[in-house]
Amino acid sequence: MEKAKINGSQLFTLMMLFEFGTAFLLPIAIEAKQDAWLSIMFGMVGGFLLFLVYYQLYRYYPDLLLVEITQKIMGKWIGRLLSFLYIFYFANLAARVIRDFGDMLLTFAYPDTPLFIVNALLMFVVIYTVSKGIEVLARSSQLLFILLYLFAISGFLLIVCSGLLDFKNLKPVLENGIWLPLKVSLTQNIYFPFGETIVFLMILPHVKNVSKGIGISAIGLTGINLMITMIINVSVLGVSLTARSQFPLLSTVESIQVADFLERLDVFFMLTAVIGGFIRTSVLFYAVVIGTANLFKIKSPSKLCYPLGLVILFYSLSLANNYEELIQEGIKALPYYLDIPLQVIIPLVLLTVAFFKNRAKLKQSGVNLHK
């Protein structure tokens, strides 16, 4: 395992940017219609609970990565199989983020550029950053966190000044009862983006003075930001247009017009998307590299960056035939086949087994003390 250490504030910015990542690009929870923001709030609460599970696993084994924890708890063969599944899961998520990023840029900025070129540009920046280690990535997140918030605050003020907000589009609240937003959160929002914080079990051993408050704060801030984003989208565009738009926030930003000269502010959206996509992909790719090196006992993880990066790059191109297919697969298939087993079921099983193993050790040490 890499010997570098990062501090709590760097962990916070990494987690927040990772979760915000590409989530703000998409019309998440729009199946709940004007109650999408409520669905995100329920998902955030579920994210708190899942993070507490992950954090307790870390507390039991504070010096071990997730791929080591699975082997420690479940034994060599089952543990290695679970480790491989998690590495594949993180690689799959990284490829999807790269594809989201590429499709977004092709749709609105570079329609004549091959998808491979756009994806490759981001992937090679990610490869270079990860090859320098977790400290470089963490420091980058601190700087980019400040830039992202400058863009976000500026964009919000311009939307308010342009008079686009119509809060009538958010009514009636709970038109279809509380079950619809709750159902959407249980099938989507808990897992994307909040449950994906399980990837930080590959980073927490590198953090000095870890506390669960850091993770809870990052999840809470992300949830609030995503709720505000969806409230703005629905207020400006309405439910129908938000649901039909591939990137509703971009449509919202394109609507800004202040004093008949300040318009076409797509650059705010694009820069925010680049920041989120870069950090999100880098965290996932770091987990893939460090997990693979640990699993196959490779002493220098940086040597794996370029071959694994190329695998993820080409995999991102083969995920789907088009962007719509990619999104539908992410909504309908991914939660049931990968998210629920790897974010919920397996961590709960690991925590249960770890609890009984550690309790047995405590009892045994108590007996030895009495002797």
Short mmCIF file of N, CA, C and O in Angstrom, two decimals, residues 42-131:
data_model
loop_
_atom_site.label_atom_id
_atom_site.label_comp_id
_atom_site.label_asym_id
_atom_site.label_seq_id
_atom_site.Cartn_x
_atom_site.Cartn_y
_atom_site.Cartn_z
N PHE A 42 -34.18 11.92 0.60
CA PHE A 42 -34.30 10.57 1.15
C PHE A 42 -33.06 9.74 0.81
O PHE A 42 -32.57 8.96 1.63
N GLY A 43 -32.56 9.89 -0.43
CA GLY A 43 -31.35 9.18 -0.83
C GLY A 43 -30.15 9.59 0.01
O GLY A 43 -29.31 8.76 0.36
N MET A 44 -30.09 10.88 0.36
CA MET A 44 -29.00 11.38 1.20
C MET A 44 -29.04 10.72 2.58
O MET A 44 -28.00 10.32 3.11
N VAL A 45 -30.23 10.58 3.15
CA VAL A 45 -30.36 9.92 4.45
C VAL A 45 -29.90 8.47 4.35
O VAL A 45 -29.18 7.96 5.23
N GLY A 46 -30.30 7.78 3.27
CA GLY A 46 -29.82 6.42 3.05
C GLY A 46 -28.32 6.38 2.89
O GLY A 46 -27.65 5.44 3.35
N GLY A 47 -27.76 7.42 2.24
CA GLY A 47 -26.30 7.51 2.08
C GLY A 47 -25.59 7.63 3.41
O GLY A 47 -24.51 7.06 3.60
N PHE A 48 -26.20 8.38 4.35
CA PHE A 48 -25.62 8.47 5.71
C PHE A 48 -25.50 7.08 6.33
O PHE A 48 -24.47 6.73 6.90
N LEU A 49 -26.58 6.30 6.22
CA LEU A 49 -26.60 4.97 6.85
C LEU A 49 -25.56 4.05 6.21
O LEU A 49 -24.85 3.31 6.91
N LEU A 50 -25.46 4.08 4.87
CA LEU A 50 -24.48 3.23 4.20
C LEU A 50 -23.06 3.64 4.58
O LEU A 50 -22.21 2.78 4.81
N PHE A 51 -22.81 4.95 4.66
CA PHE A 51 -21.46 5.38 5.02
C PHE A 51 -21.10 4.93 6.43
O PHE A 51 -19.94 4.59 6.69
N LEU A 52 -22.07 4.92 7.35
CA LEU A 52 -21.79 4.45 8.70
C LEU A 52 -21.39 2.97 8.70
O LEU A 52 -20.55 2.55 9.49
N VAL A 53 -21.99 2.19 7.79
CA VAL A 53 -21.59 0.78 7.63
C VAL A 53 -20.14 0.71 7.16
O VAL A 53 -19.32 -0.03 7.71
N TYR A 54 -19.81 1.49 6.12
CA TYR A 54 -18.45 1.48 5.58
C TYR A 54 -17.45 1.96 6.64
O TYR A 54 -16.36 1.40 6.77
N TYR A 55 -17.84 2.99 7.38
CA TYR A 55 -16.94 3.54 8.38
C TYR A 55 -16.66 2.55 9.50
O TYR A 55 -15.54 2.44 10.00
N GLN A 56 -17.68 1.78 9.88
CA GLN A 56 -17.48 0.79 10.93
C GLN A 56 -16.56 -0.33 10.46
O GLN A 56 -15.74 -0.83 11.23
N LEU A 57 -16.67 -0.70 9.19
CA LEU A 57 -15.73 -1.67 8.63
C LEU A 57 -14.30 -1.14 8.70
O LEU A 57 -13.37 -1.87 9.05
N TYR A 58 -14.16 0.13 8.38
CA TYR A 58 -12.84 0.75 8.47
C TYR A 58 -12.34 0.74 9.91
O TYR A 58 -11.15 0.49 10.16
N ARG A 59 -13.22 1.01 10.87
CA ARG A 59 -12.81 1.04 12.29
C ARG A 59 -12.30 -0.33 12.75
O ARG A 59 -11.37 -0.40 13.56
N TYR A 60 -12.92 -1.38 12.24
CA TYR A 60 -12.45 -2.72 12.61
C TYR A 60 -11.06 -3.01 12.04
O TYR A 60 -10.25 -3.69 12.68
N TYR A 61 -10.80 -2.50 10.81
CA TYR A 61 -9.53 -2.77 10.15
C TYR A 61 -8.96 -1.47 9.57
O TYR A 61 -8.95 -1.27 8.34
N PRO A 62 -8.48 -0.57 10.42
CA PRO A 62 -8.09 0.78 9.97
C PRO A 62 -6.87 0.83 9.07
O PRO A 62 -6.65 1.83 8.39
N ASP A 63 -6.06 -0.23 9.05
CA ASP A 63 -4.85 -0.22 8.23
C ASP A 63 -5.00 -1.00 6.94
O ASP A 63 -4.03 -1.15 6.18
N LEU A 64 -6.21 -1.50 6.67
CA LEU A 64 -6.42 -2.35 5.50
C LEU A 64 -7.30 -1.67 4.46
O LEU A 64 -8.24 -0.96 4.79
N LEU A 65 -6.98 -1.93 3.18
CA LEU A 65 -7.83 -1.51 2.07
C LEU A 65 -9.03 -2.43 1.98
O LEU A 65 -9.04 -3.53 2.55
N LEU A 66 -10.04 -2.01 1.23
CA LEU A 66 -11.23 -2.84 1.06
C LEU A 66 -10.89 -4.21 0.52
O LEU A 66 -11.45 -5.22 0.97
N VAL A 67 -9.97 -4.28 -0.46
CA VAL A 67 -9.61 -5.58 -1.04
C VAL A 67 -8.87 -6.47 -0.04
O VAL A 67 -8.81 -7.69 -0.23
N GLU A 68 -8.32 -5.87 1.01
CA GLU A 68 -7.69 -6.66 2.07
C GLU A 68 -8.71 -7.03 3.14
O GLU A 68 -8.64 -8.12 3.73
N ILE A 69 -9.66 -6.13 3.39
CA ILE A 69 -10.70 -6.39 4.39
C ILE A 69 -11.52 -7.61 3.99
O ILE A 69 -11.84 -8.47 4.83
N THR A 70 -11.87 -7.71 2.71
CA THR A 70 -12.68 -8.85 2.25
C THR A 70 -11.95 -10.17 2.50
O THR A 70 -12.56 -11.16 2.90
N GLN A 71 -10.63 -10.18 2.28
CA GLN A 71 -9.86 -11.41 2.50
C GLN A 71 -9.68 -11.69 3.98
O GLN A 71 -9.68 -12.86 4.40
N LYS A 72 -9.52 -10.66 4.77
CA LYS A 72 -9.37 -10.82 6.22
C LYS A 72 -10.63 -11.42 6.84
O LYS A 72 -10.56 -12.27 7.73
N ILE A 73 -11.79 -10.99 6.34
CA ILE A 73 -13.06 -11.42 6.94
C ILE A 73 -13.54 -12.74 6.36
O ILE A 73 -13.96 -13.65 7.09
N MET A 74 -13.47 -12.87 5.02
CA MET A 74 -14.10 -14.02 4.35
C MET A 74 -13.12 -15.13 3.98
O MET A 74 -13.54 -16.15 3.44
N GLY A 75 -11.85 -14.92 4.26
CA GLY A 75 -10.88 -15.94 3.89
C GLY A 75 -10.27 -15.66 2.52
O GLY A 75 -10.73 -14.78 1.77
N LYS A 76 -9.24 -16.42 2.18
CA LYS A 76 -8.44 -16.13 0.99
C LYS A 76 -9.25 -16.21 -0.30
O LYS A 76 -9.27 -15.27 -1.10
N TRP A 77 -9.94 -17.33 -0.54
CA TRP A 77 -10.55 -17.55 -1.86
C TRP A 77 -11.80 -16.70 -2.06
O TRP A 77 -11.93 -16.01 -3.08
N ILE A 78 -12.71 -16.74 -1.11
CA ILE A 78 -13.92 -15.92 -1.25
C ILE A 78 -13.55 -14.44 -1.19
O ILE A 78 -14.07 -13.62 -1.95
N GLY A 79 -12.61 -14.12 -0.32
CA GLY A 79 -12.17 -12.73 -0.19
C GLY A 79 -11.55 -12.20 -1.47
O GLY A 79 -11.82 -11.06 -1.87
N ARG A 80 -10.72 -13.00 -2.11
CA ARG A 80 -10.09 -12.55 -3.37
C ARG A 80 -11.13 -12.40 -4.48
O ARG A 80 -11.03 -11.49 -5.32
N LEU A 81 -12.12 -13.27 -4.49
CA LEU A 81 -13.20 -13.15 -5.47
C LEU A 81 -13.97 -11.84 -5.26
O LEU A 81 -14.24 -11.11 -6.23
N LEU A 82 -14.29 -11.52 -4.01
CA LEU A 82 -14.98 -10.26 -3.71
C LEU A 82 -14.10 -9.07 -4.07
O LEU A 82 -14.60 -8.05 -4.58
N SER A 83 -12.81 -9.18 -3.80
CA SER A 83 -11.89 -8.10 -4.14
C SER A 83 -11.89 -7.84 -5.64
O SER A 83 -11.92 -6.68 -6.10
N PHE A 84 -11.85 -8.91 -6.41
CA PHE A 84 -11.88 -8.77 -7.86
C PHE A 84 -13.19 -8.12 -8.32
O PHE A 84 -13.18 -7.27 -9.23
N LEU A 85 -14.30 -8.50 -7.71
CA LEU A 85 -15.60 -7.90 -8.06
C LEU A 85 -15.60 -6.39 -7.79
O LEU A 85 -16.12 -5.61 -8.60
N TYR A 86 -15.02 -6.00 -6.67
CA TYR A 86 -14.98 -4.56 -6.35
C TYR A 86 -14.08 -3.81 -7.32
O TYR A 86 -14.40 -2.69 -7.72
N ILE A 87 -12.96 -4.40 -7.70
CA ILE A 87 -12.07 -3.75 -8.67
C ILE A 87 -12.80 -3.58 -10.01
O ILE A 87 -12.74 -2.52 -10.64
N PHE A 88 -13.50 -4.63 -10.43
CA PHE A 88 -14.29 -4.53 -11.67
C PHE A 88 -15.37 -3.46 -11.54
O PHE A 88 -15.60 -2.69 -12.48
N TYR A 89 -16.02 -3.41 -10.39
CA TYR A 89 -17.08 -2.43 -10.17
C TYR A 89 -16.54 -1.00 -10.28
O TYR A 89 -17.14 -0.15 -10.96
N PHE A 90 -15.41 -0.73 -9.65
CA PHE A 90 -14.83 0.60 -9.72
C PHE A 90 -14.38 0.93 -11.14
O PHE A 90 -14.52 2.07 -11.59
N ALA A 91 -13.85 -0.07 -11.85
CA ALA A 91 -13.45 0.16 -13.24
C ALA A 91 -14.66 0.45 -14.12
O ALA A 91 -14.61 1.33 -15.00
N ASN A 92 -15.75 -0.25 -13.87
CA ASN A 92 -16.98 -0.03 -14.63
C ASN A 92 -17.52 1.38 -14.39
O ASN A 92 -17.92 2.08 -15.33
N LEU A 93 -17.51 1.82 -13.13
CA LEU A 93 -17.97 3.17 -12.81
C LEU A 93 -17.07 4.22 -13.46
O LEU A 93 -17.57 5.23 -14.00
N ALA A 94 -15.76 4.00 -13.44
CA ALA A 94 -14.83 4.95 -14.06
C ALA A 94 -15.08 5.06 -15.56
O ALA A 94 -15.09 6.16 -16.12
N ALA A 95 -15.31 3.92 -16.20
CA ALA A 95 -15.58 3.92 -17.63
C ALA A 95 -16.89 4.66 -17.95
O ALA A 95 -16.98 5.39 -18.94
N ARG A 96 -17.89 4.50 -17.09
CA ARG A 96 -19.16 5.18 -17.31
C ARG A 96 -19.02 6.70 -17.16
O ARG A 96 -19.64 7.47 -17.90
N VAL A 97 -18.20 7.12 -16.20
CA VAL A 97 -17.99 8.56 -16.03
C VAL A 97 -17.28 9.14 -17.25
O VAL A 97 -17.66 10.21 -17.75
N ILE A 98 -16.25 8.43 -17.73
CA ILE A 98 -15.53 8.87 -18.92
C ILE A 98 -16.50 8.99 -20.10
O ILE A 98 -16.48 9.96 -20.87
N ARG A 99 -17.39 8.00 -20.23
CA ARG A 99 -18.35 8.01 -21.35
C ARG A 99 -19.36 9.15 -21.20
O ARG A 99 -19.69 9.83 -22.17
N ASP A 100 -19.85 9.36 -19.96
CA ASP A 100 -20.76 10.50 -19.71
C ASP A 100 -20.10 11.81 -20.12
O ASP A 100 -20.71 12.66 -20.78
N PHE A 101 -18.88 11.98 -19.69
CA PHE A 101 -18.12 13.20 -19.98
C PHE A 101 -17.95 13.38 -21.49
O PHE A 101 -18.19 14.46 -22.04
N GLY A 102 -17.55 12.32 -22.18
CA GLY A 102 -17.33 12.39 -23.62
C GLY A 102 -18.60 12.70 -24.39
O GLY A 102 -18.61 13.57 -25.28
N ASP A 103 -19.69 12.02 -24.05
CA ASP A 103 -20.95 12.26 -24.74
C ASP A 103 -21.46 13.67 -24.51
O ASP A 103 -22.04 14.29 -25.41
N MET A 104 -21.27 14.19 -23.31
CA MET A 104 -21.71 15.55 -23.02
C MET A 104 -20.96 16.57 -23.88
O MET A 104 -21.56 17.47 -24.48
N LEU A 105 -19.64 16.42 -23.96
CA LEU A 105 -18.85 17.36 -24.75
C LEU A 105 -19.14 17.24 -26.24
O LEU A 105 -19.19 18.25 -26.97
N LEU A 106 -19.38 16.02 -26.71
CA LEU A 106 -19.70 15.85 -28.12
C LEU A 106 -21.05 16.46 -28.46
O LEU A 106 -21.22 17.06 -29.53
N THR A 107 -21.99 16.34 -27.55
CA THR A 107 -23.34 16.84 -27.81
C THR A 107 -23.38 18.35 -27.90
O THR A 107 -24.06 18.91 -28.77
N PHE A 108 -22.66 19.03 -27.02
CA PHE A 108 -22.84 20.47 -26.90
C PHE A 108 -21.62 21.31 -27.27
O PHE A 108 -21.74 22.53 -27.39
N ALA A 109 -20.46 20.70 -27.46
CA ALA A 109 -19.28 21.53 -27.73
C ALA A 109 -18.48 21.07 -28.95
O ALA A 109 -18.04 21.89 -29.75
N TYR A 110 -18.28 19.75 -29.10
CA TYR A 110 -17.40 19.26 -30.16
C TYR A 110 -18.10 18.16 -30.97
O TYR A 110 -17.68 17.00 -30.96
N PRO A 111 -19.16 18.51 -31.70
CA PRO A 111 -19.95 17.48 -32.40
C PRO A 111 -19.19 16.72 -33.48
O PRO A 111 -19.56 15.60 -33.82
N ASP A 112 -18.13 17.32 -34.04
CA ASP A 112 -17.39 16.66 -35.11
C ASP A 112 -16.14 15.93 -34.63
O ASP A 112 -15.38 15.39 -35.43
N THR A 113 -15.91 15.94 -33.32
CA THR A 113 -14.73 15.28 -32.76
C THR A 113 -15.05 13.82 -32.43
O THR A 113 -16.10 13.54 -31.84
N PRO A 114 -14.18 12.88 -32.78
CA PRO A 114 -14.44 11.46 -32.41
C PRO A 114 -14.51 11.29 -30.90
O PRO A 114 -13.76 11.93 -30.15
N LEU A 115 -15.40 10.41 -30.46
CA LEU A 115 -15.56 10.15 -29.03
C LEU A 115 -14.26 9.67 -28.40
O LEU A 115 -13.94 10.03 -27.27
N PHE A 116 -13.50 8.88 -29.14
CA PHE A 116 -12.23 8.35 -28.62
C PHE A 116 -11.29 9.48 -28.20
O PHE A 116 -10.64 9.41 -27.16
N ILE A 117 -11.21 10.53 -29.00
CA ILE A 117 -10.29 11.63 -28.73
C ILE A 117 -10.68 12.34 -27.44
O ILE A 117 -9.83 12.61 -26.57
N VAL A 118 -11.96 12.64 -27.28
CA VAL A 118 -12.42 13.35 -26.08
C VAL A 118 -12.20 12.51 -24.84
O VAL A 118 -11.69 12.99 -23.81
N ASN A 119 -12.58 11.23 -24.90
CA ASN A 119 -12.38 10.34 -23.76
C ASN A 119 -10.90 10.17 -23.43
O ASN A 119 -10.51 10.15 -22.26
N ALA A 120 -10.08 10.06 -24.46
CA ALA A 120 -8.65 9.84 -24.25
C ALA A 120 -7.99 11.04 -23.57
O ALA A 120 -7.12 10.87 -22.71
N LEU A 121 -8.41 12.25 -23.93
CA LEU A 121 -7.81 13.44 -23.32
C LEU A 121 -8.02 13.46 -21.81
O LEU A 121 -7.10 13.73 -21.04
N LEU A 122 -9.27 13.17 -21.39
CA LEU A 122 -9.54 13.14 -19.94
C LEU A 122 -8.82 11.96 -19.29
O LEU A 122 -8.22 12.11 -18.21
N MET A 123 -8.83 10.81 -19.93
CA MET A 123 -8.25 9.62 -19.33
C MET A 123 -6.75 9.78 -19.12
O MET A 123 -6.22 9.37 -18.08
N PHE A 124 -6.06 10.40 -20.05
CA PHE A 124 -4.61 10.55 -19.89
C PHE A 124 -4.26 11.54 -18.79
O PHE A 124 -3.24 11.38 -18.10
N VAL A 125 -5.09 12.57 -18.59
CA VAL A 125 -4.87 13.48 -17.46
C VAL A 125 -5.08 12.72 -16.14
O VAL A 125 -4.32 12.88 -15.19
N VAL A 126 -6.10 11.88 -16.11
CA VAL A 126 -6.38 11.07 -14.91
C VAL A 126 -5.23 10.11 -14.65
O VAL A 126 -4.77 9.96 -13.50
N ILE A 127 -4.74 9.45 -15.69
CA ILE A 127 -3.63 8.51 -15.54
C ILE A 127 -2.41 9.21 -14.95
O ILE A 127 -1.76 8.71 -14.02
N TYR A 128 -2.09 10.37 -15.49
CA TYR A 128 -0.92 11.12 -15.01
C TYR A 128 -1.08 11.49 -13.54
O TYR A 128 -0.16 11.33 -12.74
N THR A 129 -2.25 11.99 -13.18
CA THR A 129 -2.50 12.42 -11.79
C THR A 129 -2.39 11.24 -10.83
O THR A 129 -1.73 11.33 -9.79
N VAL A 130 -3.05 10.14 -11.15
CA VAL A 130 -3.05 8.97 -10.27
C VAL A 130 -1.65 8.39 -10.15
O VAL A 130 -1.26 7.91 -9.07
N SER A 131 -0.87 8.45 -11.23
CA SER A 131 0.49 7.90 -11.17
C SER A 131 1.37 8.68 -10.18
O SER A 131 2.38 8.16 -9.69
#
